Coordinates of C-alpha atoms in Angstrom, one line a residue:
Chain A
X1329 CA -26.2 -44.8 27.0
X1330 CA -25.4 -45.2 23.2
X1331 CA -21.9 -43.8 22.5
X1332 CA -22.1 -44.1 18.7
X1333 CA -23.6 -40.5 18.3
X1334 CA -20.6 -39.1 20.0
X1335 CA -18.2 -41.1 17.7
X1336 CA -20.0 -40.3 14.6
X1337 CA -20.3 -36.6 15.4
X1338 CA -16.6 -36.3 16.2
X1339 CA -15.7 -38.2 13.0
X1340 CA -18.0 -36.1 10.9
X1341 CA -16.9 -32.7 12.4
X1342 CA -13.3 -33.6 12.1
X1343 CA -13.4 -34.7 8.5
X1344 CA -15.7 -31.8 7.5
X1345 CA -13.6 -29.1 9.2
X1346 CA -10.5 -30.3 7.2
X1347 CA -12.4 -29.9 4.0
X1348 CA -14.1 -26.7 5.0
X1349 CA -11.0 -25.1 6.3
X1350 CA -8.9 -25.3 3.2
X1351 CA -11.7 -25.0 0.8
X1352 CA -12.7 -21.7 2.6
X1353 CA -9.3 -20.3 2.5
X1354 CA -8.8 -21.0 -1.2
X1355 CA -12.3 -19.7 -2.2
X1356 CA -11.7 -16.7 -0.1
X1357 CA -8.4 -16.0 -1.9
X1358 CA -10.0 -16.5 -5.3
X1359 CA -12.9 -14.2 -4.5
X1360 CA -10.6 -11.4 -3.3
X1361 CA -8.4 -11.7 -6.3
X1362 CA -11.5 -11.6 -8.7
X1363 CA -11.5 -8.3 -10.6
X1364 CA -15.0 -8.5 -12.0
X1365 CA -17.1 -7.0 -9.3
X1366 CA -20.6 -8.5 -10.5
X1367 CA -19.2 -12.0 -10.6
X1368 CA -17.8 -11.3 -7.2
X1369 CA -21.1 -10.4 -5.8
X1370 CA -22.9 -13.3 -7.3
X1371 CA -20.3 -15.8 -6.1
X1372 CA -20.2 -14.3 -2.7
X1373 CA -24.0 -14.6 -2.5
X1374 CA -23.9 -18.3 -3.5
X1375 CA -21.2 -19.0 -0.9
X1376 CA -23.0 -17.2 1.8
X1377 CA -26.4 -18.6 1.2
X1378 CA -26.3 -21.6 3.4
X1379 CA -26.2 -19.6 6.6
X1380 CA -29.0 -17.4 5.5
X1381 CA -31.4 -20.2 4.2
X1382 CA -33.3 -22.5 6.7
X1383 CA -31.1 -25.7 6.9
X1384 CA -33.9 -27.8 5.7
X1385 CA -33.9 -25.8 2.5
X1386 CA -30.3 -26.3 2.1
X1387 CA -30.9 -30.1 2.8
X1388 CA -33.6 -30.1 0.1
X1389 CA -31.1 -28.8 -2.5
X1390 CA -28.4 -31.3 -1.4
X1391 CA -31.0 -34.2 -1.7
X1392 CA -31.9 -32.9 -5.1
X1393 CA -28.2 -33.0 -6.2
X1394 CA -26.8 -36.0 -4.3
X1395 CA -30.1 -38.1 -4.2
X1396 CA -30.2 -41.3 -6.3
X1397 CA -32.0 -39.4 -9.1
X1398 CA -29.8 -36.3 -8.7
X1399 CA -27.1 -35.4 -11.1
X1400 CA -24.1 -36.3 -8.7
X1401 CA -26.0 -38.9 -6.8
X1402 CA -26.9 -41.0 -10.0
X1403 CA -23.3 -40.4 -11.3
X1404 CA -21.9 -42.1 -8.2
X1405 CA -24.3 -44.9 -8.3
X1406 CA -23.6 -45.7 -11.9
X1407 CA -19.9 -45.4 -11.9
X1408 CA -18.8 -46.3 -8.4
X1409 CA -22.0 -48.2 -7.2
X1410 CA -21.9 -45.9 -4.1
X1411 CA -25.0 -44.4 -2.7
X1412 CA -24.3 -41.0 -1.1
X1413 CA -27.6 -40.0 0.2
X1414 CA -28.4 -41.5 3.7
X1415 CA -24.8 -42.7 4.2
X1416 CA -22.2 -41.4 6.8
X1417 CA -20.6 -39.5 3.9
X1418 CA -23.8 -37.5 3.6
X1419 CA -23.4 -36.1 7.1
X1420 CA -20.0 -34.8 6.0
X1421 CA -21.6 -33.1 3.0
X1422 CA -24.2 -31.5 5.1
X1423 CA -21.7 -30.4 7.7
X1424 CA -19.3 -28.9 5.0
X1425 CA -22.0 -27.1 3.2
X1426 CA -23.5 -25.6 6.3
X1427 CA -20.3 -24.6 8.0
X1428 CA -18.5 -23.4 4.8
X1429 CA -19.9 -19.8 4.8
X1430 CA -18.6 -19.3 8.3
X1431 CA -15.2 -20.2 7.3
X1432 CA -15.2 -18.5 3.9
X1433 CA -16.5 -15.2 5.3
X1434 CA -14.0 -15.3 8.4
X1435 CA -11.2 -16.0 6.0
X1436 CA -12.1 -13.3 3.5
X1437 CA -12.6 -10.7 6.3
X1438 CA -9.2 -11.6 7.9
X1439 CA -7.5 -11.5 4.4
X1440 CA -9.0 -8.2 3.5
X1441 CA -7.6 -6.8 6.8
X1442 CA -4.1 -7.5 5.7
X1443 CA -2.5 -4.5 4.2
X1444 CA -2.4 -5.1 0.4
X1445 CA 1.0 -3.4 0.3
X1446 CA 2.5 -6.4 2.1
X1447 CA 1.4 -8.6 -0.9
X1448 CA 2.9 -6.3 -3.4
X1449 CA 6.1 -6.0 -1.4
X1450 CA 6.4 -9.8 -1.5
X1451 CA 5.7 -9.7 -5.3
X1452 CA 8.5 -7.0 -5.8
X1453 CA 10.8 -9.1 -3.7
X1454 CA 10.3 -12.2 -6.0
X1455 CA 8.0 -14.3 -3.8
X1456 CA 5.9 -16.7 -5.6
X1457 CA 2.1 -16.1 -5.3
X1458 CA 1.9 -19.5 -3.5
X1459 CA 4.5 -18.3 -0.9
X1460 CA 2.8 -14.9 -0.6
X1461 CA -0.5 -16.7 0.2
X1462 CA 1.1 -18.9 3.0
X1463 CA 3.8 -16.7 4.5
X1464 CA 2.3 -13.3 4.1
X1465 CA -1.5 -13.4 3.7
X1466 CA -2.3 -16.5 5.7
X1467 CA 0.3 -15.9 8.6
X1468 CA -0.9 -12.3 9.1
X1469 CA -4.6 -13.2 8.9
X1470 CA -4.0 -16.3 11.2
X1471 CA -6.0 -15.2 14.2
X1472 CA -9.2 -14.3 12.2
X1473 CA -8.7 -17.5 10.1
X1474 CA -8.5 -19.7 13.2
X1475 CA -11.5 -18.2 14.8
X1476 CA -13.4 -18.8 11.6
X1477 CA -12.1 -22.4 11.6
X1478 CA -13.2 -22.9 15.1
X1479 CA -16.8 -21.4 14.5
X1480 CA -17.1 -23.6 11.3
X1481 CA -16.1 -26.6 13.5
X1482 CA -18.8 -25.9 16.1
X1483 CA -21.3 -25.3 13.4
X1484 CA -20.4 -28.5 11.7
X1485 CA -20.8 -30.4 15.0
X1486 CA -24.2 -28.9 15.6
X1487 CA -25.6 -29.3 12.0
X1488 CA -29.1 -30.8 12.3
X1489 CA -31.6 -29.6 9.6
X1490 CA -29.7 -30.4 6.4
X1491 CA -28.3 -33.6 7.9
X1492 CA -31.7 -34.8 8.7
X1493 CA -32.7 -34.2 5.0
X1494 CA -29.8 -35.7 3.3
X1495 CA -28.4 -38.2 5.7
X1496 CA -31.5 -39.1 7.8
X1497 CA -31.4 -40.4 11.4
X1498 CA -30.1 -44.0 11.1
X1499 CA -28.8 -45.2 14.5
X1500 CA -25.2 -46.2 14.4
X1501 CA -24.7 -44.7 10.9
X1502 CA -25.9 -41.2 10.5
X1503 CA -27.3 -40.4 13.9
X1504 CA -25.1 -37.5 15.1
X1505 CA -25.4 -35.8 18.4
X1506 CA -28.0 -33.3 17.6
X1507 CA -30.0 -36.0 15.9
X1508 CA -29.5 -38.2 19.0
X1509 CA -30.9 -35.3 21.3
X1510 CA -33.9 -35.1 19.1
X1511 CA -34.5 -38.7 19.0
X1512 CA -34.1 -39.3 22.7
X1513 CA -36.4 -36.4 23.5
X1514 CA -38.9 -37.7 21.0
X1515 CA -38.7 -41.2 22.7
X1516 CA -39.2 -39.6 26.2
X1517 CA -35.6 -40.4 27.5
X1518 CA -34.8 -37.2 28.9
X1519 CA -31.8 -38.5 30.8
X1520 CA -29.9 -39.7 27.8
X1521 CA -30.8 -36.5 25.9
X1522 CA -29.3 -34.5 28.8
X1523 CA -26.1 -36.4 28.7
X1524 CA -25.6 -35.6 25.0
X1525 CA -26.5 -32.0 25.6
X1526 CA -23.9 -31.7 28.4
X1527 CA -21.2 -33.2 26.0
X1528 CA -22.2 -30.7 23.2
X1529 CA -22.0 -27.8 25.6
X1530 CA -18.6 -28.8 26.8
X1531 CA -17.2 -29.1 23.3
X1532 CA -18.7 -25.7 22.4
X1533 CA -17.1 -24.0 25.4
X1534 CA -13.7 -25.4 24.7
X1535 CA -14.0 -24.2 21.1
X1536 CA -14.7 -20.7 22.3
X1537 CA -11.9 -20.9 24.9
X1538 CA -9.3 -21.9 22.3
X1539 CA -10.4 -19.1 20.0
X1540 CA -10.0 -16.4 22.7
X1541 CA -6.7 -17.9 23.8
X1542 CA -5.3 -17.8 20.4
X1543 CA -6.4 -14.2 19.8
X1544 CA -4.9 -13.0 23.2
X1545 CA -1.7 -15.0 22.6
X1546 CA -1.2 -13.4 19.2
X1547 CA -1.7 -10.1 20.4
X1548 CA 1.3 -10.3 22.7
X1549 CA 3.6 -11.8 20.2
X1550 CA 3.8 -9.1 17.4
X1551 CA 0.8 -7.1 17.2
Chain B
X2 CA 29.3 1.9 -13.3
X3 CA 26.9 0.1 -15.4
X4 CA 25.0 1.7 -18.2
X5 CA 21.3 1.4 -17.7
X6 CA 18.4 3.2 -19.3
X7 CA 14.8 3.0 -18.1
X8 CA 12.3 4.1 -20.5
X9 CA 8.8 4.7 -19.4
X10 CA 5.9 5.6 -21.7
X11 CA 2.5 4.8 -20.3
X12 CA -1.1 6.0 -20.4
X13 CA -3.9 5.1 -17.8
X14 CA -7.5 6.3 -17.4
X15 CA -8.0 7.3 -13.8
X16 CA -11.2 8.6 -12.2
X17 CA -10.3 12.4 -12.1
X18 CA -7.8 12.6 -15.0
X19 CA -5.7 10.5 -17.5
X20 CA -2.2 9.6 -16.6
X21 CA 0.0 10.1 -19.6
X22 CA 3.7 10.2 -19.1
X23 CA 6.8 9.5 -21.1
X24 CA 10.4 9.8 -19.8
X25 CA 13.9 8.2 -19.8
X26 CA 16.5 7.8 -17.1
X27 CA 20.0 6.9 -17.1
X28 CA 21.9 6.0 -14.0
X29 CA 21.2 8.2 -11.0
X30 CA 18.3 9.4 -9.0
X31 CA 15.2 10.9 -10.7
X32 CA 12.6 12.6 -8.6
X33 CA 8.9 12.9 -9.5
X34 CA 7.5 15.9 -7.7
X35 CA 3.8 16.6 -7.6
X36 CA 0.9 17.3 -5.4
X37 CA -0.9 14.4 -3.8
X38 CA -3.1 12.4 -6.2
X39 CA -1.3 13.7 -9.3
X40 CA -0.4 10.1 -10.7
X41 CA 3.0 9.8 -9.1
X42 CA 2.5 6.5 -7.2
X43 CA 0.5 5.1 -10.0
X44 CA 3.6 5.7 -12.2
X45 CA 5.9 3.9 -9.9
X46 CA 3.5 1.1 -9.4
X47 CA 3.3 0.6 -13.2
X48 CA 7.1 0.3 -13.4
X49 CA 7.1 -2.2 -10.6
X50 CA 4.3 -4.2 -12.3
X51 CA 1.9 -3.9 -9.3
X52 CA -0.7 -2.3 -11.4
X53 CA -1.1 -2.4 -15.1
X54 CA -1.3 0.8 -17.2
X55 CA -3.9 0.8 -20.1
X56 CA -1.4 1.2 -22.8
X57 CA 2.4 2.0 -23.4
X58 CA 5.7 0.4 -23.1
X59 CA 8.3 0.1 -20.3
X60 CA 11.7 -1.1 -21.0
X61 CA 15.0 -1.3 -19.3
X62 CA 18.3 -1.5 -21.0
X63 CA 20.8 -3.5 -18.9
X64 CA 23.1 -5.7 -20.8
X65 CA 20.5 -6.0 -23.5
X66 CA 17.0 -4.7 -23.5
X67 CA 14.4 -6.1 -21.1
X68 CA 10.7 -5.3 -21.9
X69 CA 8.7 -5.0 -18.6
X70 CA 5.5 -4.0 -20.4
X71 CA 4.4 -3.6 -23.9
X72 CA 0.6 -3.2 -24.7
X73 CA 1.2 -3.5 -28.4
X74 CA 3.0 -6.9 -28.3
X75 CA 1.0 -7.9 -25.2
X76 CA 4.1 -8.3 -23.0
X77 CA 3.5 -7.9 -19.2
X78 CA 6.3 -9.3 -17.0
X79 CA 5.3 -10.4 -13.5
X80 CA 6.5 -8.0 -10.8
X81 CA 8.4 -11.2 -9.4
X82 CA 10.8 -11.2 -12.3
X83 CA 11.4 -7.4 -13.0
X84 CA 14.0 -7.1 -10.4
X85 CA 12.7 -3.7 -9.3
X86 CA 12.9 -2.9 -5.5
X87 CA 10.0 -0.9 -4.2
X88 CA 10.1 1.1 -0.9
X89 CA 6.6 1.6 0.3
X90 CA 5.2 4.6 2.0
X91 CA 4.6 2.5 5.1
X92 CA 7.7 0.3 4.4
X93 CA 5.4 -2.9 4.2
X94 CA 7.5 -5.0 6.5
X95 CA 6.0 -8.2 7.2
X96 CA 4.6 -7.9 10.8
X97 CA 4.8 -11.6 11.4
X98 CA 8.5 -11.9 10.7
X99 CA 11.6 -10.6 12.6
X100 CA 14.1 -8.1 11.2
X101 CA 16.3 -11.0 10.1
X102 CA 13.5 -12.9 8.5
X103 CA 12.2 -9.8 6.6
X104 CA 15.7 -9.2 5.2
X105 CA 16.1 -12.8 4.3
X106 CA 13.0 -12.6 2.1
X107 CA 14.9 -10.3 -0.3
X108 CA 17.8 -12.8 -0.2
X109 CA 16.0 -15.9 -1.1
X110 CA 15.8 -15.2 -4.8
X111 CA 19.3 -13.9 -5.6
X112 CA 22.1 -15.6 -4.0
X113 CA 24.6 -12.7 -4.5
X114 CA 27.2 -11.3 -2.3
X115 CA 25.0 -10.0 0.4
X116 CA 24.3 -12.0 3.6
X117 CA 21.8 -11.0 6.3
X118 CA 24.5 -10.3 8.7
X119 CA 26.4 -7.8 6.2
X120 CA 23.2 -6.0 5.7
X121 CA 22.3 -5.8 9.5
X122 CA 25.8 -4.3 10.1
X123 CA 25.6 -2.0 7.1
X124 CA 22.3 -0.6 8.2
X125 CA 23.1 -0.4 11.8
X126 CA 20.5 -2.9 13.1
X127 CA 22.8 -4.9 15.3
X128 CA 20.8 -6.2 18.3
X129 CA 17.5 -5.9 16.7
X130 CA 17.7 -9.1 14.6
X131 CA 15.0 -10.8 16.6
X132 CA 12.6 -7.9 16.9
X133 CA 9.3 -7.6 15.1
X134 CA 8.7 -4.4 13.0
X135 CA 6.1 -3.3 15.5
X136 CA 8.8 -3.0 18.1
X137 CA 11.0 -0.7 15.9
X138 CA 11.1 3.1 15.7
X139 CA 10.1 4.6 12.3
X140 CA 13.7 5.1 11.3
X141 CA 14.7 1.6 12.1
X142 CA 11.8 0.4 10.1
X143 CA 12.9 2.3 7.1
X144 CA 16.4 0.9 7.5
X145 CA 15.0 -2.7 7.5
X146 CA 12.9 -1.9 4.5
X147 CA 16.0 -0.6 2.7
X148 CA 18.2 -3.6 3.7
X149 CA 15.5 -5.9 2.4
X150 CA 15.4 -4.1 -0.8
X151 CA 19.2 -4.1 -1.2
X152 CA 19.4 -7.8 -0.2
X153 CA 17.3 -8.5 -3.4
X154 CA 20.0 -6.7 -5.5
X155 CA 17.6 -4.9 -7.7
X156 CA 18.4 -3.1 -11.0
X157 CA 16.0 -0.2 -10.2
X158 CA 14.9 1.1 -6.7
X159 CA 11.6 2.9 -6.5
X160 CA 10.9 5.0 -3.4
X161 CA 7.3 6.0 -2.7
X162 CA 7.2 9.1 -0.4
X163 CA 9.8 7.6 1.9
X164 CA 9.5 10.3 4.6
X165 CA 5.8 11.0 4.6
X166 CA 5.1 9.3 8.0
X167 CA 7.9 10.8 10.0
X168 CA 8.4 13.8 12.2
X169 CA 10.8 16.7 11.0
X170 CA 13.8 15.7 13.2
X171 CA 13.8 12.1 12.0
X172 CA 13.1 13.2 8.4
X173 CA 16.3 15.3 8.2
X174 CA 18.6 12.6 9.6
X175 CA 17.0 9.8 7.4
X176 CA 17.2 12.0 4.3
X177 CA 21.1 12.1 4.7
X178 CA 21.1 8.2 5.3
X179 CA 19.0 7.8 2.2
X180 CA 21.3 10.1 0.2
X181 CA 24.3 7.9 1.0
X182 CA 22.4 4.7 0.2
X183 CA 21.3 6.0 -3.3
X184 CA 24.9 7.3 -3.9
X185 CA 26.4 3.9 -3.3
X186 CA 23.6 2.2 -5.2
X187 CA 24.8 1.3 -8.7
X188 CA 21.7 1.6 -10.7
X189 CA 18.7 3.7 -11.4
X190 CA 16.3 5.1 -8.6
X191 CA 13.2 7.0 -8.8
X192 CA 11.9 9.0 -5.8
X193 CA 8.3 10.2 -5.7
X194 CA 7.6 13.0 -3.3
X195 CA 5.4 16.1 -2.8
X196 CA 8.2 17.6 -0.6
X197 CA 10.4 20.0 -2.7
X198 CA 13.3 19.7 -0.1
X199 CA 13.4 16.1 -0.4
X200 CA 13.4 16.3 -4.2
X201 CA 16.1 19.1 -4.3
X202 CA 18.4 17.3 -1.8
X203 CA 18.2 13.6 -3.2
X204 CA 17.5 13.9 -7.0
X205 CA 19.9 14.8 -9.9
X206 CA 17.0 15.1 -12.3
X207 CA 13.5 16.1 -11.7
X208 CA 10.2 15.4 -13.4
X209 CA 7.0 17.5 -12.3
X210 CA 3.7 16.0 -12.6
X211 CA 0.4 17.7 -12.4
X212 CA -2.8 15.9 -13.0
X213 CA -1.1 13.0 -14.7
X214 CA 0.9 15.0 -17.1
X215 CA 4.6 16.0 -17.1
X216 CA 4.9 19.8 -16.9
X217 CA 8.6 20.1 -16.4
X218 CA 11.6 18.0 -16.6
X219 CA 15.3 18.5 -16.4
X220 CA 18.2 18.9 -14.0
X221 CA 17.0 19.6 -10.5
X222 CA 18.9 23.0 -10.2
X223 CA 17.5 24.3 -13.6
X224 CA 14.0 23.5 -12.6
X225 CA 14.3 25.3 -9.3
X226 CA 16.0 28.4 -10.9
X227 CA 13.9 28.7 -13.9
X228 CA 10.5 27.1 -13.3
X229 CA 9.1 28.4 -16.6
X230 CA 5.4 28.2 -15.7
X231 CA 3.1 29.1 -12.8
X232 CA 2.3 25.5 -11.7
X233 CA 6.0 24.5 -11.6
X234 CA 6.9 27.6 -9.8
X235 CA 4.2 26.9 -7.2
X236 CA 5.3 23.2 -6.8
X237 CA 9.0 24.1 -6.4
X238 CA 7.9 26.4 -3.5
X239 CA 7.7 29.9 -4.9
X240 CA 5.6 31.8 -2.6
X241 CA 5.0 35.1 -4.5
X242 CA 3.3 34.7 -7.8
X243 CA 1.4 37.5 -9.5
X244 CA -0.4 38.2 -12.8
X245 CA 1.2 41.0 -14.7
X246 CA 0.6 43.8 -17.1
X247 CA 3.5 44.3 -19.5
X248 CA 4.5 48.0 -19.8
X249 CA 7.4 47.8 -22.1
X250 CA 10.2 45.3 -23.1
X251 CA 11.7 45.4 -19.6
X252 CA 9.1 46.7 -17.4
X253 CA 5.9 45.2 -16.0
X254 CA 3.3 45.9 -13.4
X255 CA 2.2 43.1 -11.1
X256 CA -1.6 43.2 -10.6
X257 CA -1.7 41.5 -7.2
X258 CA 0.9 43.7 -5.5
X259 CA 0.6 46.8 -7.5
X260 CA 4.3 47.4 -7.9
X261 CA 6.3 48.1 -11.1
X262 CA 9.3 46.1 -11.8
X263 CA 12.2 46.1 -14.1
X264 CA 13.6 42.7 -15.4
X265 CA 16.7 41.6 -17.2
X266 CA 15.2 39.6 -19.8
X267 CA 13.1 40.8 -22.6
X268 CA 9.5 40.4 -22.0
X269 CA 7.4 38.6 -24.6
X270 CA 3.5 38.2 -24.8
X271 CA 3.8 34.7 -23.5
X272 CA 4.8 35.8 -20.1
X273 CA 1.7 36.3 -18.1
X274 CA 3.0 36.0 -14.5
X275 CA 6.0 36.6 -12.4
X276 CA 7.4 34.8 -9.4
X277 CA 9.6 36.0 -6.6
X278 CA 11.0 33.7 -4.0
X279 CA 10.3 34.8 -0.5
X280 CA 14.0 35.0 0.3
X281 CA 14.8 37.2 -2.5
X282 CA 13.8 40.7 -1.1
X283 CA 16.4 43.0 0.5
X284 CA 16.2 46.1 2.6
X285 CA 16.9 49.4 0.6
X286 CA 16.4 53.0 0.5
X287 CA 13.7 54.9 -1.4
X288 CA 14.0 55.2 -5.1
X289 CA 16.3 52.2 -5.8
X290 CA 15.5 49.9 -8.7
X291 CA 12.5 47.6 -8.1
X292 CA 11.9 49.1 -4.6
X293 CA 8.6 49.6 -2.8
X294 CA 7.3 51.0 0.4
X295 CA 6.5 48.6 3.3
X296 CA 3.4 49.9 4.9
X297 CA 1.5 47.4 7.0
X298 CA 2.8 43.9 7.7
X299 CA 2.5 40.9 9.9
X300 CA 5.6 39.6 11.5
X301 CA 6.0 35.9 12.5
X302 CA 9.0 34.6 14.5
X303 CA 10.2 31.1 13.5
X304 CA 13.4 29.7 15.0
X305 CA 15.7 30.5 12.2
X306 CA 13.8 33.1 10.1
X307 CA 11.4 35.9 10.2
X308 CA 8.2 35.6 8.1
X309 CA 6.6 38.8 6.9
X310 CA 3.3 39.1 5.1
X311 CA 3.0 42.4 3.7
X312 CA -0.4 44.2 3.3
X313 CA -0.1 43.9 -0.5
X314 CA 0.2 40.2 -0.2
X315 CA 3.8 39.6 -0.6
X316 CA 5.8 37.0 1.5
X317 CA 9.2 37.9 2.8
X318 CA 11.4 35.6 4.7
X319 CA 14.8 36.6 6.1
X320 CA 17.2 34.4 8.1
X321 CA 17.9 35.1 11.8
X322 CA 19.8 33.6 14.6
X323 CA 17.9 31.7 17.2
X324 CA 18.7 34.3 20.0
X325 CA 17.5 37.3 18.0
X326 CA 14.0 38.2 18.9
X327 CA 14.1 41.8 17.7
X328 CA 13.8 42.8 14.1
X329 CA 13.4 46.3 12.6
X330 CA 11.4 46.0 9.5
X331 CA 12.9 48.4 6.8
X332 CA 10.8 51.0 5.3
X333 CA 11.7 49.9 1.8
X334 CA 12.3 46.5 0.0
X335 CA 13.6 45.8 -3.3
X336 CA 14.2 42.8 -5.6
X337 CA 17.2 42.4 -7.8
X338 CA 15.9 42.2 -11.4
X339 CA 17.7 38.9 -12.0
X340 CA 15.7 37.3 -9.2
X341 CA 12.3 38.0 -10.9
X342 CA 11.2 34.8 -12.4
X343 CA 9.2 35.2 -15.7
X344 CA 6.3 32.7 -16.0
X345 CA 4.0 31.4 -18.7
X346 CA 0.6 30.5 -17.5

């Protein structure tokens, strides 16, 4: 059995969750603080779109932007001589874009549950906005934020459609686990596909387990 | 005692009405009394800088003048630097932090004379240092919130309905505690409430707010004794208010109760109503000044008073002892002319 899909997938999912997690938190905080409701709705729509659209459509847009003729793709080729499309980095881009809405929406929901008086109390006690964000908002929204993070991680791990469009299915480079399952089935190797499937199911189950464990544990502590 | 003056003059458009208030406080406690949704909390939040008014000016004189907010010269100090303590209705203790940690948040900015331990002792929180807010009673939570504010050593303390979430027993006890805290506090405090007892007990001066406008201000005693107009009378707890017909300079007829009253002050055409506090009736015999016959009534026994509603609509309250369960209602009641409050509409 070829182990590279497992390694590639773990690497892609780990790097992309780091990006998604912090980006999701910050964007959620920015959106909540926005006073202009129209702008809020428009931005929320854009940030949520990837989970509503078919993944191949998202992949199409990504290819359009990051492809060699796309605005960002051509820029990277010209200035850094780096080709983004069909590279390993492209799997990360696809995973980040597809998992971002889950993180952003969970974080926003969790933030909105936090009593806004707590934030104002922090302000009248002289806490800086940065401190309020981490020590009050983030700390009190933690269970929701973490479950969002885990969902986003699982979503990134399972990403298929957009990855196929922008990163392709190059063995040893961009062939992630879901890609490998598809390829093995297409080649008639049901046995190998089955091994990959088992692996994905185990990881998904662990993710759900951690999520539930954290929420129960937190319940006991101070809720 | 330091000499501080807080000057507030703000306007803000709200959904139902416009908030438009202007007042000045020197040292001591000012009460803002008003029905819920009259703009009380909005005024407090503007002073703290949590919300912004549309226009106006807020300044604090305290070894020189500090401008918190001025719409004309576009000054808007952040809440973080105003040094104003705010006691929230629900106390807003950080649920993820222990009692100690909550108090320490207030300390982190000003390294004054306070330490967490001193405050824990002062607010009788010994033994609760490691507890989380959810594990405290309502009274303990309020003490932690006050300790956290005093740790911050603010120039001004704002109290937003501090007892609204409490049962009667706790309320009375905590009111005494808060009265002591405010007495010791060397600065300005503002208490917002819809409870006239709280306002009366805790505040030297009072400001009465109705639909975003100040309808009365002055010393607390004066406002309670001479409410001046119908809305103020109602908010200070006057149960009996009636429209009147003036008969001559010192006599009037109440339209609602159908009784003729004599008053001590000369009546003018501005006076359209009178108010009589429910405790101000006395038993009497027929023919006395301002007396009237009691025909039908409903009698309600409370632990320490009788509440009577007469069939002409008047409320009468008379103190009693807990063990007394019998009460003979007199045939006639009277009101001393000096206890009839003349009101403008």
